[in-house]
Short mmCIF file of C-alpha atoms in Angstrom, two decimals:
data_model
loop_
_atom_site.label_atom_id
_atom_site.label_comp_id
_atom_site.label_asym_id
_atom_site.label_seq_id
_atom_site.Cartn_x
_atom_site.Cartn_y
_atom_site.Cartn_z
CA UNK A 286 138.15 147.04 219.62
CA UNK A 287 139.93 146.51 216.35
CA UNK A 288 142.22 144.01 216.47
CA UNK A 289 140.47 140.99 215.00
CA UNK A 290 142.04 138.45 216.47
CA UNK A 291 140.94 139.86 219.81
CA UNK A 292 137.32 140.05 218.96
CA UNK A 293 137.16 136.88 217.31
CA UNK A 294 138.97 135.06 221.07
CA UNK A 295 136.05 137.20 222.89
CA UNK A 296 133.40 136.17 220.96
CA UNK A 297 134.89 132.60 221.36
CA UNK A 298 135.22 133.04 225.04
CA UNK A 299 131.97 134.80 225.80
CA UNK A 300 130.06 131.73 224.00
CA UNK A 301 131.90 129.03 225.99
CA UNK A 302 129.74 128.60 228.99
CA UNK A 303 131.72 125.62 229.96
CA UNK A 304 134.97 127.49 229.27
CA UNK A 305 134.27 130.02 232.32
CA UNK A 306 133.85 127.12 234.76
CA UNK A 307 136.39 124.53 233.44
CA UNK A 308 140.01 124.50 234.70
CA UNK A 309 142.08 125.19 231.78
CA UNK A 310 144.22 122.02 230.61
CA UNK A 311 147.25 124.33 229.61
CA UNK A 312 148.11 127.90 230.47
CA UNK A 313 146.29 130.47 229.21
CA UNK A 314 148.35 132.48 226.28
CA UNK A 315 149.63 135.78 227.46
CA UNK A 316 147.83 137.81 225.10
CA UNK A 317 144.26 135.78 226.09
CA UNK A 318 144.99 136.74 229.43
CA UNK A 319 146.13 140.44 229.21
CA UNK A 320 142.94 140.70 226.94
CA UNK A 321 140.97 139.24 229.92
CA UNK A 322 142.82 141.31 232.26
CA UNK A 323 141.80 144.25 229.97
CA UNK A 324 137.97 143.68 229.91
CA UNK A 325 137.64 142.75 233.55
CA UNK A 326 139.65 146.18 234.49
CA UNK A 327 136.84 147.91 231.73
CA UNK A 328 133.88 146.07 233.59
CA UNK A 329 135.14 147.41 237.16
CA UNK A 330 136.04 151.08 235.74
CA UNK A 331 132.23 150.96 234.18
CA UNK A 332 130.92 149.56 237.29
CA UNK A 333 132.57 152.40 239.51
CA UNK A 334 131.68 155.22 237.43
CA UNK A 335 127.67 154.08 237.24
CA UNK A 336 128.21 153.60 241.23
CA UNK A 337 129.57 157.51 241.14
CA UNK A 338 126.99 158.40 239.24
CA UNK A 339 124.46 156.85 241.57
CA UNK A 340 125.99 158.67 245.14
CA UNK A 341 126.40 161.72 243.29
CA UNK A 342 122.24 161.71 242.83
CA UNK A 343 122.09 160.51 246.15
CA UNK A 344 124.31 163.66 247.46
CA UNK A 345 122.32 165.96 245.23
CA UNK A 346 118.80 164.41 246.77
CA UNK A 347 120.49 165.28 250.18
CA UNK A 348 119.81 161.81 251.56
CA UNK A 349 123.20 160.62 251.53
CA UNK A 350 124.38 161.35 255.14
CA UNK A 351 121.12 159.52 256.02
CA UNK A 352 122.23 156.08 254.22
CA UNK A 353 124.64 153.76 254.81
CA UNK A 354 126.09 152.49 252.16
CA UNK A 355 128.02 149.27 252.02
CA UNK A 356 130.25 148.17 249.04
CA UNK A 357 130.51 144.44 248.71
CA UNK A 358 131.30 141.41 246.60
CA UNK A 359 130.28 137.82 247.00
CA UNK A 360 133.56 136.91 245.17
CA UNK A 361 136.60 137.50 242.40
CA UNK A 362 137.11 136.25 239.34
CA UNK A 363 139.78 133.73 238.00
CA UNK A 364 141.11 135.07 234.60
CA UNK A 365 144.02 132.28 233.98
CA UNK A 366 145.70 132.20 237.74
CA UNK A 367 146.76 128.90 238.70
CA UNK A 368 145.17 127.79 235.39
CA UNK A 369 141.66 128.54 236.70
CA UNK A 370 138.78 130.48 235.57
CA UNK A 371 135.60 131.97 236.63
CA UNK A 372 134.39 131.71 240.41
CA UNK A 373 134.62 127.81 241.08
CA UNK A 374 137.25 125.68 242.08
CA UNK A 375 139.29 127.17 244.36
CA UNK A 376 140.14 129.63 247.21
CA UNK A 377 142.90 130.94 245.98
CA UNK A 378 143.63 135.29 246.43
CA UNK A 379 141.17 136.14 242.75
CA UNK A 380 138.59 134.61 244.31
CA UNK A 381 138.66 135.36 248.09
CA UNK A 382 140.42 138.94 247.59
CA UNK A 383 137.10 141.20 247.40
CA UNK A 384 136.34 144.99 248.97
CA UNK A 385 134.46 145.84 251.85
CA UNK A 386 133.68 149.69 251.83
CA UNK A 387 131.18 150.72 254.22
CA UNK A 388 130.29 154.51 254.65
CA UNK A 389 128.41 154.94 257.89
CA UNK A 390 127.86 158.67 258.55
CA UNK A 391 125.02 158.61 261.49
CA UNK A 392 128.10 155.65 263.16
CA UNK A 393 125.93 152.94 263.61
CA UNK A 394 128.43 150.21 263.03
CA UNK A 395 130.69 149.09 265.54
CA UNK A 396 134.30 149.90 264.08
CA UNK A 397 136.39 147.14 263.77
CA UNK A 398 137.09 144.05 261.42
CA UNK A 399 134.11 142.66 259.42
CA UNK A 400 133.42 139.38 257.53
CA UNK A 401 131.44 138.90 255.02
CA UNK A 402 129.63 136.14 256.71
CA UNK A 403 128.96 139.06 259.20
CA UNK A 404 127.58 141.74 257.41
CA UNK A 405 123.88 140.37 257.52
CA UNK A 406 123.67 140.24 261.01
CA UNK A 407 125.67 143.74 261.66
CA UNK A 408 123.17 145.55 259.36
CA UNK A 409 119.85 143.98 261.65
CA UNK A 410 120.01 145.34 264.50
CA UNK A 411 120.84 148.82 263.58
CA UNK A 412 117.74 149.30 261.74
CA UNK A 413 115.19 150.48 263.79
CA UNK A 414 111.80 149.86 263.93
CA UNK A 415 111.91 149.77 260.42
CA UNK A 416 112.07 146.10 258.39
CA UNK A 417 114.67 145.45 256.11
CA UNK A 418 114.23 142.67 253.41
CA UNK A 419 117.53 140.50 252.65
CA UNK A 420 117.47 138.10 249.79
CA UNK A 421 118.28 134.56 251.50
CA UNK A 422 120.14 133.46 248.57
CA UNK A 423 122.35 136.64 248.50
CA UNK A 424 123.52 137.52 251.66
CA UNK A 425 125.35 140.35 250.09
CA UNK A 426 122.13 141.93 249.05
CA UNK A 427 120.26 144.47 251.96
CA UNK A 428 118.01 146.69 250.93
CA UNK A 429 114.91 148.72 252.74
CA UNK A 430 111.46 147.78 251.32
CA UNK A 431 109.46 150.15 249.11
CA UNK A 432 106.80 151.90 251.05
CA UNK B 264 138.75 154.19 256.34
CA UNK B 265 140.13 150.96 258.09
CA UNK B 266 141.71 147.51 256.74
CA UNK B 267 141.91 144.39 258.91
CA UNK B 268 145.86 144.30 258.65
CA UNK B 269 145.62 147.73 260.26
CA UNK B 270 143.33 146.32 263.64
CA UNK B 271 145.78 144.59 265.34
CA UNK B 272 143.57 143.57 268.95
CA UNK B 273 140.37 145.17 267.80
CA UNK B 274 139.23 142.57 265.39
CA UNK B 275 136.77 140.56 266.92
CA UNK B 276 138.48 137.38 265.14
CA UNK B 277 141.66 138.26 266.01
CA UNK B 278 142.56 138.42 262.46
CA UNK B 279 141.77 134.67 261.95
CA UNK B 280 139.53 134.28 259.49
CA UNK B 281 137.68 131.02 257.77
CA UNK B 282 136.69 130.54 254.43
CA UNK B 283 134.88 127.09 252.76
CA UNK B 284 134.03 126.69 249.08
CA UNK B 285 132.31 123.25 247.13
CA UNK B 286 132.31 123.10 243.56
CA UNK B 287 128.41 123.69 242.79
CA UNK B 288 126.94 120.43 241.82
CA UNK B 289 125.44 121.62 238.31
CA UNK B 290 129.13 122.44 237.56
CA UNK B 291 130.64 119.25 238.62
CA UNK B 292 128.77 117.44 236.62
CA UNK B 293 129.42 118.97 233.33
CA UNK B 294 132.93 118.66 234.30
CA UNK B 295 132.53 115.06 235.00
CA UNK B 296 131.20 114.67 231.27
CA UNK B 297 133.01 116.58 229.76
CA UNK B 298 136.44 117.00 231.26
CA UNK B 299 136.85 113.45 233.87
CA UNK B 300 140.74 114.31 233.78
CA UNK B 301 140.27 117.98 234.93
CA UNK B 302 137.96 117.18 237.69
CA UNK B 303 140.36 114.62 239.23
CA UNK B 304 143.75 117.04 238.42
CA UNK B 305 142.42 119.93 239.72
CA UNK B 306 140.24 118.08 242.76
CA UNK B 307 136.93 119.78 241.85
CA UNK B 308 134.97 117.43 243.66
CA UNK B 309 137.06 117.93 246.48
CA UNK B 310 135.36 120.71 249.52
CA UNK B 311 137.94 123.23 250.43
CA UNK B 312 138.50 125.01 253.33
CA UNK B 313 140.87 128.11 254.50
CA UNK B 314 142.27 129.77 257.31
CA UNK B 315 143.90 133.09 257.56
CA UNK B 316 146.03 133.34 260.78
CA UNK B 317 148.86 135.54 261.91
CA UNK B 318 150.02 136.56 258.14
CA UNK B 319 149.86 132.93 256.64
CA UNK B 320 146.94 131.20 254.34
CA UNK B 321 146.52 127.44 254.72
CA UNK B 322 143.86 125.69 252.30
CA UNK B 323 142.84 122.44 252.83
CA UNK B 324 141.62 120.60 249.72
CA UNK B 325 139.77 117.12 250.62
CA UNK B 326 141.59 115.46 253.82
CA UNK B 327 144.80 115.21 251.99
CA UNK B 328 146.03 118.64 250.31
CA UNK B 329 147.46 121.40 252.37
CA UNK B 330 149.15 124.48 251.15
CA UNK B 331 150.73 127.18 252.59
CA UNK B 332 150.90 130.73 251.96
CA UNK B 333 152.88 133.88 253.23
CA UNK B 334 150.32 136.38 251.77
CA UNK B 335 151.68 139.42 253.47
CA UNK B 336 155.01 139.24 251.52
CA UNK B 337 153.97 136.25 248.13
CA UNK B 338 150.26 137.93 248.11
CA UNK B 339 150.08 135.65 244.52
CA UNK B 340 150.50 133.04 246.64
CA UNK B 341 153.18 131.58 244.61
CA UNK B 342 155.30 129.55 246.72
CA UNK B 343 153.47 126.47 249.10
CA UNK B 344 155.67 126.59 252.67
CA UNK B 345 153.67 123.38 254.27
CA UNK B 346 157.18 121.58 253.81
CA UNK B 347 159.64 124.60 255.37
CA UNK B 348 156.91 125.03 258.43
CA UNK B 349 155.40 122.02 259.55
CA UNK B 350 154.78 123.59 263.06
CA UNK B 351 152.63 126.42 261.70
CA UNK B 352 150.63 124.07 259.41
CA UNK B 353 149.79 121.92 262.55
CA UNK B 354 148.69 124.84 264.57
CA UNK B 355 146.50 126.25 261.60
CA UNK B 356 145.13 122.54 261.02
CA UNK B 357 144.10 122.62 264.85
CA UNK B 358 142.35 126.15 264.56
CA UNK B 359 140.54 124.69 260.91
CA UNK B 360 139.52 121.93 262.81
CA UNK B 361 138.31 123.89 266.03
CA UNK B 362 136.03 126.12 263.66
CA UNK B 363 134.83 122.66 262.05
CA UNK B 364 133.77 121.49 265.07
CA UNK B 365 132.54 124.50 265.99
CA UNK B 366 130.53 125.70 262.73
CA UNK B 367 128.72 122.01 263.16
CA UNK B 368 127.36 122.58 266.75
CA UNK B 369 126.09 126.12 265.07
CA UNK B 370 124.45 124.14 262.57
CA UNK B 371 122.68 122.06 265.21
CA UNK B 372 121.45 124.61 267.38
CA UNK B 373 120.21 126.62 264.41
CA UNK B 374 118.48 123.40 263.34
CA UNK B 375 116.67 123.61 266.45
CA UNK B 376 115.97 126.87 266.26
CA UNK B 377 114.22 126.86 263.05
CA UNK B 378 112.19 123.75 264.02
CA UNK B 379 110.88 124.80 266.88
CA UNK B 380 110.24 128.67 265.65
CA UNK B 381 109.65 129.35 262.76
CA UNK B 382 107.23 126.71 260.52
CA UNK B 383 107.39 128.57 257.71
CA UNK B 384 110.71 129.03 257.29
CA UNK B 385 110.97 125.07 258.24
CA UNK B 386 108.84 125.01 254.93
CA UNK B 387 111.03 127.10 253.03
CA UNK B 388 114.05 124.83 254.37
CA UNK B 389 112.39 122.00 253.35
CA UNK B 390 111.48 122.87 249.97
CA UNK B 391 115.10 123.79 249.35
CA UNK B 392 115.99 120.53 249.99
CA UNK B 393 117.89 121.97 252.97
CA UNK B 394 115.91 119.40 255.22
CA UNK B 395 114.53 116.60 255.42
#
């Protein structure tokens, strides 16, 4: 990034703690918020190509179409809307709007409409014999036990 | 690949769907130290709840604060309707309530649950400060 002005608002930003939870007391300027906008779009872009990366090993390991794999988020993000930010405060569309991608290739899942709420409980009892170990402060996070 | 707008009778919820949110207390009370005028503007101490029924959003904020959206065709959810359809906000207040009543008799019966079946996860509970 060389605009300097734009680095020096990140760096301001990124330091705030406060300033990510805080409503804002005035709208946020339109180049702040096309420069959060920016970042954001960069973290999601990063996040789906390390994601590619990881089925692509999974493919090439041949264990792929023996996993399902569920893509989900626990929330948005508020970057300025309604003069909000981060993931408090409301439950307005940046916050509540989040995927749910869920590739099931043995069809173990009932098709049909999931909630979030619901994903937990949908994963159990298609598991087997086998224990699966859910993190009871992140209901978003399933994984199988090593070993 | 499905989406729920594309279920029509085959969502178990019928497309209604419930959401609830609280401000987390750590948060509140910076903002209560920092920002008193913020927290009473925007309602952050205020629990929120929302319902998404038949195309429309109502949130609830406190007892007092309703909005309305049409998030099929304002998905920014721009413009608050609670004044053009006061029919529709009743209804969706009834269903809000309904699940209210409903998510507190779950609470109860899982209450039970865990205190008669499982001690250690009563102990986990407990040490969460999730009872008493």
């Amino acid at each position: 990034m060389h605009d300097k002005k734009a680095r020096r608002f990140l760096s301001r930003f990124n330091g705030d703690v406060f300033g990510w939870l805080s409503p804002l007391s005035s709208p946020l300027a339109e180049q702040h918020k096309t420069l959060l906008d920016g970042m954001y779009d960069a973290e999601v872009a990063t996040q789906d190509e390390q994601l590619g990366i990881f089925f692509d090993k999974l493919r090439a390991s041949g264990v792929l179409d023996h996993t399902l794999v569920m893509v989900v988020a626990d929330h948005g993000e508020q970057l300025g809307e309604n003069q909000l930010l981060g993931h408090s405060v409301s439950l307005y569309r940046s916050l509540t709007h989040v995927p749910l991608i869920v590739r099931d290739p043995a069809g173990m899942l009932p098709r049909g409409g999931r909630r979030a709420a619901g994903l937990h409980p949908s994963c159990l009892p298609h598991r087997g014999h086998r224990r699966w170990h859910c993190q009871p402060d992140r209901a978003d996070v399933c994984a199988e036990p090593a070993g | 690949m499905y989406a729920l707008s594309q279920l029509g009778d085959r969502d178990p919820d019928q497309q209604t769907v419930f959401a609830e949110g609280q401000t987390p207390q750590n948060v509140l009370n910076l903002m209560l130290k920092f920002k008193p005028d913020l927290v009473a503007n925007y309602k952050v101490d205020q629990h929120r709840k929302a319902i998404w029924h038949e195309g429309y959003k109502l949130i609830r904020t406190g007892q007092d604060q309703v909005e309305l959206f049409d998030y099929i065709n304002d998905p920014k959810e721009t413009i608050n309707l609670v004044a053009e359809q006061p029919t529709r906000v009743r209804r969706m207040l009834e269903l809000l309530r309904d699940f209210e009543l409903d998510a507190a008799e779950a609470a109860l019966t899982a209450g039970r649950i865990t205190e008669q079946d499982d001690p250690q996860l009563r102990r986990h509970l407990r040490a969460l400060g999730y009872l008493e």
